[in-house]
XYZ file of C-alpha atoms in Angstrom:
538
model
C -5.310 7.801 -16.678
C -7.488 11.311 -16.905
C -9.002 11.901 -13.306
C -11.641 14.287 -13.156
C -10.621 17.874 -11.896
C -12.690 20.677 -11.045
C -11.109 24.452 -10.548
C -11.619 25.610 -6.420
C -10.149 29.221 -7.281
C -9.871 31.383 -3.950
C -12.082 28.573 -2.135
C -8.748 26.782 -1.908
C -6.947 29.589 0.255
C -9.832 30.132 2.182
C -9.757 26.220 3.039
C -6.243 26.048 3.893
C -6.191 29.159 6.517
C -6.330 27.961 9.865
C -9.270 30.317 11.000
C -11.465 29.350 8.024
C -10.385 25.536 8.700
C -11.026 25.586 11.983
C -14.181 27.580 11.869
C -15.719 25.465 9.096
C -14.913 22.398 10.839
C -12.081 21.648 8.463
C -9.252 19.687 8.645
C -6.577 19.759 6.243
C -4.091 16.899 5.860
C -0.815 17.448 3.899
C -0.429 14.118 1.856
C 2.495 13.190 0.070
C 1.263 12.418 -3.561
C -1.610 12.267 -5.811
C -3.216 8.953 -5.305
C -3.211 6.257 -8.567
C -7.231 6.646 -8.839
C -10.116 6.358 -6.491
C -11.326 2.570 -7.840
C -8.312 1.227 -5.039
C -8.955 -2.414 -6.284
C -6.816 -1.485 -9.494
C -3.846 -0.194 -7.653
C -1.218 -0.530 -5.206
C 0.005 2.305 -3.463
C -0.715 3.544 0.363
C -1.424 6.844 -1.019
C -4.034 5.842 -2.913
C -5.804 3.748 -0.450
C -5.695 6.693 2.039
C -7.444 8.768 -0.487
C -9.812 6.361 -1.397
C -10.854 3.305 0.100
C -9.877 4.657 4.206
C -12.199 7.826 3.422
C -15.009 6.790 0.662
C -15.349 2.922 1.520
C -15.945 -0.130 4.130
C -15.190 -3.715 3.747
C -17.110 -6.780 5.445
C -14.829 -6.572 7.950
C -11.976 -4.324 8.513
C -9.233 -3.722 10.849
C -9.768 -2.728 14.622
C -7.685 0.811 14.567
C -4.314 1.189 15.848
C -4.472 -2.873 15.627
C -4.576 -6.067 12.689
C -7.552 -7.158 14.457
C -10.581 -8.020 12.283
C -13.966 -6.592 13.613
C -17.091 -6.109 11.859
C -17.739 -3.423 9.548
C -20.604 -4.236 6.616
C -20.644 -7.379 7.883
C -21.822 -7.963 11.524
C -20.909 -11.502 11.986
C -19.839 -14.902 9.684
C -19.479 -18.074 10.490
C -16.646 -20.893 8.510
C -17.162 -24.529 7.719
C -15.821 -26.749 9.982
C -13.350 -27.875 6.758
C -12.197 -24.132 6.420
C -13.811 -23.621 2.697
C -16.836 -21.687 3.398
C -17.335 -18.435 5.136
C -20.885 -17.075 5.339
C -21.554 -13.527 6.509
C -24.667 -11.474 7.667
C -24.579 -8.031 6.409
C -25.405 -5.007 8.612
C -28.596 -3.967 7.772
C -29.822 -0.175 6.589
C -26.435 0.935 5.492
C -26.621 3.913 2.745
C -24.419 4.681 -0.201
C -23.499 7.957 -1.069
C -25.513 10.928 -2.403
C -23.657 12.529 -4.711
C -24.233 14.873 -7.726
C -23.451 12.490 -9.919
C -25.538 9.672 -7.949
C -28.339 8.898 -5.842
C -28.975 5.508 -4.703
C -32.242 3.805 -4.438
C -31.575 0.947 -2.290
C -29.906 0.445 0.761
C -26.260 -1.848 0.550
C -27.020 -5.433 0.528
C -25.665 -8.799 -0.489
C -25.205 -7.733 -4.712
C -23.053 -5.078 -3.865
C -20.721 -7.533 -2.424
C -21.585 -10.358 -5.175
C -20.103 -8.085 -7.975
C -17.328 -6.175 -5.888
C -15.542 -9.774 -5.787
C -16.801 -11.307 -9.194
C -15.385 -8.537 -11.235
C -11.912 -9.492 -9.771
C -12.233 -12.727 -9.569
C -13.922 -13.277 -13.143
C -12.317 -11.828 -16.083
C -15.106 -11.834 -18.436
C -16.942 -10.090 -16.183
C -19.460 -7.219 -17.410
C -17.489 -4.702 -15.803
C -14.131 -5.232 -16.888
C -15.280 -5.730 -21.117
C -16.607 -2.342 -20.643
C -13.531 -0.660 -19.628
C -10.436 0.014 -22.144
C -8.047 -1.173 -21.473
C -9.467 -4.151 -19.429
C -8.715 -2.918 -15.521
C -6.455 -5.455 -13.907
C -6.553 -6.206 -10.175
C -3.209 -6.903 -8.658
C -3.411 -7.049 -5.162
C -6.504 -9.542 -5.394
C -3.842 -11.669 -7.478
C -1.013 -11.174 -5.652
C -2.959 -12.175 -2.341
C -3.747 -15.068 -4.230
C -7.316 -14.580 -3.933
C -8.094 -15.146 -7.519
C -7.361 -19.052 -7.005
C -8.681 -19.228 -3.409
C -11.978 -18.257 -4.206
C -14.315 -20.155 -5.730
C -17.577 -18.236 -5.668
C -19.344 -15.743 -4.375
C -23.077 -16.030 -3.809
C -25.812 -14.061 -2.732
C -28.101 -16.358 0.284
C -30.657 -13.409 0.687
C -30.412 -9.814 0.561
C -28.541 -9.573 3.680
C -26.430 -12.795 3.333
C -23.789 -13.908 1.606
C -21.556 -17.112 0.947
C -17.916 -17.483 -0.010
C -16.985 -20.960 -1.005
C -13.053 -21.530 -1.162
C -11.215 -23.832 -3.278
C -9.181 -24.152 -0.827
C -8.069 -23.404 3.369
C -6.873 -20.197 3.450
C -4.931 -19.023 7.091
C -5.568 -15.207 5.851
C -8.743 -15.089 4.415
C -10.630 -12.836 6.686
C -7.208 -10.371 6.474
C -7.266 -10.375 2.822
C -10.412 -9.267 2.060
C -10.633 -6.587 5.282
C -7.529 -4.925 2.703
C -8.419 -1.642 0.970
C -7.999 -3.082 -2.299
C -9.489 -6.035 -2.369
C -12.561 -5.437 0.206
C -13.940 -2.209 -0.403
C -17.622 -2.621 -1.733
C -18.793 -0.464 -4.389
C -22.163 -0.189 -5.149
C -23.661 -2.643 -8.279
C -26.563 -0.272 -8.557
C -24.049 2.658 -9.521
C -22.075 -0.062 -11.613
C -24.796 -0.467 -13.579
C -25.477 2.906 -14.139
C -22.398 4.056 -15.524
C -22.660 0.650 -17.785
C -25.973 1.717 -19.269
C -24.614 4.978 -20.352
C -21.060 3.901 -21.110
C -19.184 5.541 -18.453
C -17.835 2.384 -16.930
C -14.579 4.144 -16.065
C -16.556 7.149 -14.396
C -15.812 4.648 -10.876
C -12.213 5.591 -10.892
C -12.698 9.303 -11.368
C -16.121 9.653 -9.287
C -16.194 7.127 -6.763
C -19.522 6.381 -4.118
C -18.878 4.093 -0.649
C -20.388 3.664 2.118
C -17.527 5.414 4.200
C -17.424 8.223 6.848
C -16.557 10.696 4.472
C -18.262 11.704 0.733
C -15.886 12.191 -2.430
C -16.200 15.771 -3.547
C -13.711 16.627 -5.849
C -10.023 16.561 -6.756
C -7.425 18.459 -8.126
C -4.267 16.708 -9.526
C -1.517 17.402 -7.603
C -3.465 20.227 -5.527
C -6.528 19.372 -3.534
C -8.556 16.340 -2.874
C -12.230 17.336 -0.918
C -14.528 15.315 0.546
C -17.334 15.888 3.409
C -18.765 14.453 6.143
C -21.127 11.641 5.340
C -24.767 12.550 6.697
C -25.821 9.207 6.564
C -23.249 7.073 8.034
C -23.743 3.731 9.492
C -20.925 4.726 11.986
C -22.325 8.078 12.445
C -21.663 11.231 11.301
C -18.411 12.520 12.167
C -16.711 15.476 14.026
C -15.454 17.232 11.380
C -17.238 18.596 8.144
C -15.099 18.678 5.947
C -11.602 16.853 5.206
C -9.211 18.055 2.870
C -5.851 16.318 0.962
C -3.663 19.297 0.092
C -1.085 17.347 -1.775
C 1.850 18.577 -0.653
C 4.943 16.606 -1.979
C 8.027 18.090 -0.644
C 8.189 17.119 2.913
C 10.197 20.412 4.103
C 7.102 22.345 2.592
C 4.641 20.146 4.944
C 6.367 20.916 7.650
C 6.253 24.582 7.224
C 2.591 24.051 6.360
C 2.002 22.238 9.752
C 3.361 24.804 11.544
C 2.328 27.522 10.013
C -1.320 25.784 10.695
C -1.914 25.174 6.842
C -2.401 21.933 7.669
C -3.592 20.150 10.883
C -1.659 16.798 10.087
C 1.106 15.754 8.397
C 2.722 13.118 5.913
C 5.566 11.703 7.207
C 8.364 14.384 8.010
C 12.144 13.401 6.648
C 14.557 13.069 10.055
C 16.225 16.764 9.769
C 12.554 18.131 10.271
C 12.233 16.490 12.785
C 13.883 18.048 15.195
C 12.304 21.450 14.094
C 8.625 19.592 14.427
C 9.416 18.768 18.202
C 10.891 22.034 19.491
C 7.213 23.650 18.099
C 5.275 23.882 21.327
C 1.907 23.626 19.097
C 2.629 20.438 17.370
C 2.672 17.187 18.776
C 3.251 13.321 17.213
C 2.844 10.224 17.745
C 5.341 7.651 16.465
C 5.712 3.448 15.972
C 7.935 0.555 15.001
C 6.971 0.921 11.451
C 5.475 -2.857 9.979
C 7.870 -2.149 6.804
C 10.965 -2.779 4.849
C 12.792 -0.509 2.136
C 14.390 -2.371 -0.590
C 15.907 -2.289 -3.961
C 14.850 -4.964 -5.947
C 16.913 -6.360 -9.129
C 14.610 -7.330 -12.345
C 15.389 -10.715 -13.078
C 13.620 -10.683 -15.739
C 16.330 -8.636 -17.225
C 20.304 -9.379 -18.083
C 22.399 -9.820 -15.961
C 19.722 -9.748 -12.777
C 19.256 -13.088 -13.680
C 22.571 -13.625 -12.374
C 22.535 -14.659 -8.552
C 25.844 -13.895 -8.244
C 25.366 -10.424 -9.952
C 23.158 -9.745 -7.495
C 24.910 -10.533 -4.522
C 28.206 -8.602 -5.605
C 26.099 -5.403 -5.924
C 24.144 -5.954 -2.750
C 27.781 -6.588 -1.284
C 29.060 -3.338 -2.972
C 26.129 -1.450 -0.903
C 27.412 0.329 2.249
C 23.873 -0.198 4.257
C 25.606 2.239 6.899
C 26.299 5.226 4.891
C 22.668 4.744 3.894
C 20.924 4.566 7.099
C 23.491 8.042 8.435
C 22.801 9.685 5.514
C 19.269 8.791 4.400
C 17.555 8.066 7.902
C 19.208 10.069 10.663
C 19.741 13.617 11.435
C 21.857 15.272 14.237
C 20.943 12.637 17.254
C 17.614 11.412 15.574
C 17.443 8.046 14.073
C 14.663 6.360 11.888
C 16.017 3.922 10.585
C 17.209 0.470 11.164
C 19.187 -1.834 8.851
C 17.306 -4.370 7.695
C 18.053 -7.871 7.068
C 15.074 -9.898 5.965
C 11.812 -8.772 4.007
C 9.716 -8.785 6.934
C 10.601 -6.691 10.051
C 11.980 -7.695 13.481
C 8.908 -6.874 15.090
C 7.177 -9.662 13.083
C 6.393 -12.935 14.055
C 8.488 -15.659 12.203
C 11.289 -13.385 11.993
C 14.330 -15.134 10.987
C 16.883 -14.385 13.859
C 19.598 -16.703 12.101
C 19.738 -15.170 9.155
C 23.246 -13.382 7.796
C 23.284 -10.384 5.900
C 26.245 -10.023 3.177
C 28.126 -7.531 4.414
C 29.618 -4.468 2.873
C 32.467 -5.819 0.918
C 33.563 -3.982 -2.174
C 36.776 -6.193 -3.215
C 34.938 -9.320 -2.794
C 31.686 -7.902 -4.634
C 34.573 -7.057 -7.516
C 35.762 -10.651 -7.567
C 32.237 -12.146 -7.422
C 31.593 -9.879 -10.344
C 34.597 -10.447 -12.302
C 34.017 -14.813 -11.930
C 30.293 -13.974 -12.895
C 31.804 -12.378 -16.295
C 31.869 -8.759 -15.434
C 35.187 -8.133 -14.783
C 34.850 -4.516 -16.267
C 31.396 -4.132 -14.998
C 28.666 -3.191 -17.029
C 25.840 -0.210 -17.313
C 22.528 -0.443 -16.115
C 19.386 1.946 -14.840
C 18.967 2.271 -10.672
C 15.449 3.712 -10.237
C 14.357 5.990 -7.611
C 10.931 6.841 -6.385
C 9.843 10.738 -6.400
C 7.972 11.073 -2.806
C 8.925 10.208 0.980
C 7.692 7.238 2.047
C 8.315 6.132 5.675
C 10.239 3.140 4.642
C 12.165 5.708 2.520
C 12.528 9.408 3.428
C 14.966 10.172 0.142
C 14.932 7.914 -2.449
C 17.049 10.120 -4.368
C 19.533 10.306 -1.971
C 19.412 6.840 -1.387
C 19.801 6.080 -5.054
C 22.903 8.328 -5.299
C 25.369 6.849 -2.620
C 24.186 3.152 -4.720
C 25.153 4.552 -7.382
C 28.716 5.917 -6.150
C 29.118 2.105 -4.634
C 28.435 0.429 -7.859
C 31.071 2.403 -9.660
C 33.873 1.765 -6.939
C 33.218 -1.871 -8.933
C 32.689 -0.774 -12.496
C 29.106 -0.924 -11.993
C 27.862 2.658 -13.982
C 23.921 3.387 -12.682
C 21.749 6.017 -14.305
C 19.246 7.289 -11.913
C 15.909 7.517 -13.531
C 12.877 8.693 -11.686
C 8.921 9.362 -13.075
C 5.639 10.945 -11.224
C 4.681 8.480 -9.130
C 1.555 7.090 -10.322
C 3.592 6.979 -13.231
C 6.857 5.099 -11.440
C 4.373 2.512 -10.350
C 3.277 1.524 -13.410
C 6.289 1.559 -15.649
C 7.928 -0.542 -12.341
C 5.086 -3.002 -12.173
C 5.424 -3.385 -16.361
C 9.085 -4.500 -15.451
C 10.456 -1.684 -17.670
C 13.256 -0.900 -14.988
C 16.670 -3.130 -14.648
C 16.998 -2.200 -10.764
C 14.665 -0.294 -8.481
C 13.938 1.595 -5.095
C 10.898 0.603 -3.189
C 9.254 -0.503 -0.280
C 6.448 -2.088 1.652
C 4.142 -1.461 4.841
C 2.634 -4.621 5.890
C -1.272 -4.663 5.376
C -2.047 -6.880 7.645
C 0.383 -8.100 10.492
C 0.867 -10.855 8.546
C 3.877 -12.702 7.132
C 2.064 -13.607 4.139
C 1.503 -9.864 3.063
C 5.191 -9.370 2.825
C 6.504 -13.262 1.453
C 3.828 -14.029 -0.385
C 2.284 -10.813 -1.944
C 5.929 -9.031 -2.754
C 7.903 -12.289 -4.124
C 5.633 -15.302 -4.482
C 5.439 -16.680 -8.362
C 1.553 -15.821 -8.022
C 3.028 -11.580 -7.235
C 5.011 -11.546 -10.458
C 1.655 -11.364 -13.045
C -0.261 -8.867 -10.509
C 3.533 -6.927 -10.800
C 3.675 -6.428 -6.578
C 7.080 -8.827 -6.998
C 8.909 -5.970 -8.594
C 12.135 -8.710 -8.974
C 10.048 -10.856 -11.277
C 11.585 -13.348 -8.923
C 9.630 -16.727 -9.627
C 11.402 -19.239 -7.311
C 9.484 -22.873 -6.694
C 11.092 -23.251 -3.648
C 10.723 -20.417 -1.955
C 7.014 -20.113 -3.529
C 5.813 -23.728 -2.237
C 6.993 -22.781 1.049
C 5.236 -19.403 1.476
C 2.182 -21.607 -0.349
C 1.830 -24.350 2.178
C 1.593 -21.683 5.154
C -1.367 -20.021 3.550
C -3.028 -23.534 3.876
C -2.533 -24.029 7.894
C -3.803 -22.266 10.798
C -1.164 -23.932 12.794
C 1.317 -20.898 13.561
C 3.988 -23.130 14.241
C 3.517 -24.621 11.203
C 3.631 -21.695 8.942
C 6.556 -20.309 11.476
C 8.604 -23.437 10.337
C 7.736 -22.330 6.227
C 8.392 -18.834 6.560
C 11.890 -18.701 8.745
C 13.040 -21.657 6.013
C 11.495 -18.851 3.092
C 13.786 -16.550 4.701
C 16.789 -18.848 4.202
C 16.154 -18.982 0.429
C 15.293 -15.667 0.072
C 18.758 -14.823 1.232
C 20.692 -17.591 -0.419
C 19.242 -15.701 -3.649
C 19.441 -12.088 -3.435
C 16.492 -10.884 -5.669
C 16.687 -7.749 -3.267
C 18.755 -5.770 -1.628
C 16.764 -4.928 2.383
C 18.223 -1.536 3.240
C 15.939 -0.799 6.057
C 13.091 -0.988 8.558
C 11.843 2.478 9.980
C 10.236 4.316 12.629
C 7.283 5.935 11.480
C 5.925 10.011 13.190
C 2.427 11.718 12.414
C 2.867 15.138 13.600
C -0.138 16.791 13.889
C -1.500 19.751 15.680
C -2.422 19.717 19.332
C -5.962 20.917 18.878
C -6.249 17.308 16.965
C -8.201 14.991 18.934
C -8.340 10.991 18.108
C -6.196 10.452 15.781
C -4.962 6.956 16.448
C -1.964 5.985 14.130
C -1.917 2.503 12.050
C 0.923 0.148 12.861
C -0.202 -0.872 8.789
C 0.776 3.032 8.201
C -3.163 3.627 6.950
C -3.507 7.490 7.408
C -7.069 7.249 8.382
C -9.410 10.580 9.476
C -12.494 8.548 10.642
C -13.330 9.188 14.521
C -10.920 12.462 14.526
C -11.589 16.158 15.739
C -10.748 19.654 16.411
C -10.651 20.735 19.854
C-alpha cells in the first residue's frame, strides 16, 4: 500500500514547538504508529481508526464519549420492528462533507451516502470494490458478522433510510456505531474517483463529515489535519491537530515534556514514574476494556495439537511477564489475565481455572503429544506499545527462554506494523503476540469478532481457531436481547475456550493519557479511542 506523502520541510519544526503550537492553535499528539490507511473499513488496527475514522468521519450513531452508549450522530433518531429485523433511521439534515483540494462536494450528506458505505461491504460485486486491485476486503464488517445479518440497505427518501436484517441481532446498533464498519463516506466523491479511475485515491485522500479535515501525511512522520469550518457539531477549539508519529515510547515522553507534544500515546510503566513527578503534565488513567494474548495458528503443525498448546501455555511463567513487562519500581499496569474478555466485563467467567505455570508437566504433556525433544517454531512479536502490551519484544523474549526450558526453540520475528498485521491476518505466522481493546462494551466484540468461525476469513481470529461449539454458543447470544440469556452462552464459551487453548491470555491492563495541563476536555475512551473532538488549549 503507497499512501500519499507530501514534504512539510521547516513547517514541521515550526509545528512541533510549543510557542508556534500553542500560538497557532495547535495541538500535537504523539501517536504510536503509522495508521494501515485512511479508508478504516479495510483495516483493523486502533491506530488507524484514531487517524482516520475518530478525526475525518461520523457514523449514524456513535458512542457517547468516555461511555459504550449509542447517541445520535448522522442519524438523529431510528426506530426497530417490533420482530427485531428492521431498523429505520432519519438522517440529520444539512450536514456537509469536506472541502478539500482534491474535492468539493455539491450536495449536502443524505441517505446514498449511507446506501453505498454499507453495500460495498456487504456486496462483493459491488462497483467499488471491481475497481480497486486487488479487490479491498472488509474484515471487521465480517468478523462482526454483519455481512450475513444484513440483508439490505435502502434509501426511503433523501433523509431516510431502512436496514432490513436477516436476522435479530442483540448488537446491531454497536456494530455499525464502530469506526470500521460505520463511518460514511461520501458516494458523490466515490463516484468521482470511479469516473477517472482513482478508486483507490479514498484510502490515500480521504473526505468525512468529521470535526477535523484530512490535510496531509507523512509516513512515519506527520499526519495534519484542520479544523472543519463546516461542522455539524461545530467548529472546534483548536485549528489545527497534528499526529507526530512518534514510535518509541521513551522518545514521547521526552516529547511531552519537553512540550513537543501536548498528548501522549500510551507511556511504558518505567516512564511513568518520570511523567508524574513533572509538575506540568497531568493524566488520566482506566481499567483498560482489553486483553493481551499470544495466539497459536492452528492452522499450522503442531498448533493443531490441543495438547501442544496447553504444554506451552503451561511452560509460560505469566508472573515473570507481568514484573518484567508491566510494572516498574512500585507501579503496576498490568493484571494477569485469565479469560479473553476482562474482569470488568459483564459475563465474566469467575469459575474459570487458568493452567498454571508448570514446566515439568508442560514437558510430559509435550513428550505424550509426540514431542518429546521438542520442536522449532516462529514466536512473533509486534513492533509498537500497545496498552494491552507495553513490550512485545520483551514479552516475546522471556516466552521464548520458557519454551526452551522444554525443548521448545522460538525465533522471534517482528515486521512494521501495518506490515505485521497483514502477514498475521494471512496466517503466515506459527505463534503470535497480540491483543484487543473492546469496541464496544460488549462480549460479542471480544468472543465473537476475535475467535468465532465467521473471524477466521475476515483474519481478526489470528488462531484460525474454527470451533462449532464454542461458535454456536457465541452465535445464539447475538440472536437474544435477553442478557441473561447471552450471560448463560458466553460464561459456557468461556469454558470451551479454556478446555482448548487456542491462546495463551497474558494480561489485562491499566491504560494512562498523559497530557499537558493547559489541555482542556480531553475525556479518555474506556474502548481506548484516542479522540481530539471537543478538546482545547487553555
Amino acid at each position: 500500500m503507497k499512501l500519499r506523502t507530501v514534504k512539510v520541510a521547516a513547517v514541521v519544526a515550526l509545528a512541533l514547538s510549543a510557542m508556534g503550537a500553542q500560538a497557532a492553535k495547535t495541538l500535537v499528539y504523539c501517536s504510536e504508529g503509522s495508521p494501515e490507511g485512511f479508508d478504516s473499513a479495510r483495516y483493523t488496527a486502533g491506530t488507524t481508526f484514531d487517524a482516520s475514522s475518530h478525526t475525518v468521519g461520523n457514523r449514524l450513531v456513535e458512542f457517547e464519549r468516555g461511555t459504550t452508549k449509542v447517541v445520535p450522530a448522522l442519524a438523529t433518531s431510528w426506530e426497530m420492528s417490533a420482530d427485531g429485523l428492521t431498523y429505520t433511521f432519519k438522517l440529520r439534515p444539512g450536514v456537509k462533507f469536506h472541502t478539500t483540494e482534491y474535492f468539493k462536494p455539491t450536495r449536502d450528506f443524505n441517505a446514498d451516502d449511507v446506501v453505498l458505505t454499507f453495500e460495498r461491504q456487504l456486496k462483493k460485486d459491488h462497483p467499488y470494490n471491481k475497481a480497486v486491485s486487488p479487490a479491498p476486503e472488509y474484515p471487521y464488517f465480517g468478523d462482526m458478522g454483519l455481512d450475513t445479518t444484513i440483508k439490505s440497505v435502502e434509501k426511503v427518501d433523501p433523509l431516510t433510510v431502512r436496514f432490513v436484517l436477516n436476522k435479530p441481532s442483540a448488537t446491531f446498533l454497536a456494530d455499525i456505531a464502530l469506526p470500521p464498519t460505520g463511518t460514511v463516506i461520501s458516494a458523490e466523491y466515490v463516484n468521482k474517483l470511479l469516473a477517472e479511475g482513482k478508486a483507490n485515491e479514498l484510502n490515500n485522500a480521504p473526505i468525512g463529515t468529521g470535526a477535523f479535515v484530512f490535510k496531509r501525511y507523512e509516513k512515519d512522520a506527520q499526519i495534519r489535519f484542520a479544523a472543519n469550518p463546516t461542522y455539524w457539531g461545530g467548529k472546534q477549539a483548536i485549528d489545527n491537530l497534528i499526529f507526530a508519529i512518534t514510535k518509541d515510547s521513551a522518545v514521547r515522553a521526552q516529547k511531552l515534556k519537553a512540550n513537543e507534544c501536548q498528548v501522549a500515546f500510551a507511556p511504558k510503566p518505567q516512564e511513568l514514574s518520570s511523567l508524574k513527578g513533572d509538575p506540568n503534565i497531568k493524566m488520566t488513567n482506566q481499567a483498560g476494556l482489553n486483553v493481551g494474548y499470544l495466539a497459536y495458528n492452528t492452522r499450522h503443525k503442531p498448533f493443531d495439537n490441543r495438547d501442544v498448546r496447553l504444554a506451552l501455555s503451561m511452560a509460560i511463567n505469566k508472573q515473570a511477564i507481568l514484573d518484567a513487562v508491566y510494572k516498574s519500581g512500585d507501579i503496576s499496569i498490568g493484571n494477569a489475565a485469565v479469560n479473553p474478555i476482562p474482569p470488568t466485563m459483564w459475563s465474566y467467567n469467575k469459575g474459570t481455572k487458568d493452567y498454571g505455570y508448570d514446566t515439568a508437566k508442560a514437558k510430559d504433556m509435550l513428550a505424550k503429544a509426540g514431542f518429546p525433544n521438542g520442536f522449532e517454531t516462529t514466536l512473533w512479536a509486534m513492533p509498537v506499545v500497545r496498552p494491552y502490551n507495553p513490550d512485545a519484544k520483551k514479552m516475546a523474549e522471556l516466552i521464548q527462554a520458557d519454551w526452551e526450558k522444554i525443548g521448545v526453540k522460538a525465533k522471534i520475528v517482528t515486521y512494521e506494523w501495518g506490515e505485521y498485521l497483514k502477514r498475521t491476518k494471512a496466517g503466515e505466522h506459527d505463534t503470535m503476540l497480540l491483543g484487543w481493546t473492546g469496541d464496544n462494551g460488549d462480549p460479542d466484540n471480544f468472543l465473537y469478532v476475535l475467535l468465532s468461525c465467521d473471524a477466521v476469513a475476515g483474519g481478526n481470529n489470528r488462531a484460525g481457531w474454527c470451533q462449532n461449539e464454542f461458535s454456536d454458543l457465541v452465535g445464539r447470544a447475538k440472536l437474544t436481547t435477553n442478557v441473561k440469556e447471552r450471560t448463560k452462552y458466553y460464561m459456557q464459551a468461556q469454558d470451551v475456550f479454556k478446555r482448548e487453548a487456542p491462546w495463551q491470555t497474558i494480561a489485562h491492563s491499566v491504560v494512562y493519557v498523559p497530557m499537558r495541563k493547559n489541555v482542556q476536555g480531553f475525556v479518555q475512551s474506556p474502548l481506548g479511542d484516542m479522540i481530539f473532538k471537543g478538546v482545547s488549549l487553555k
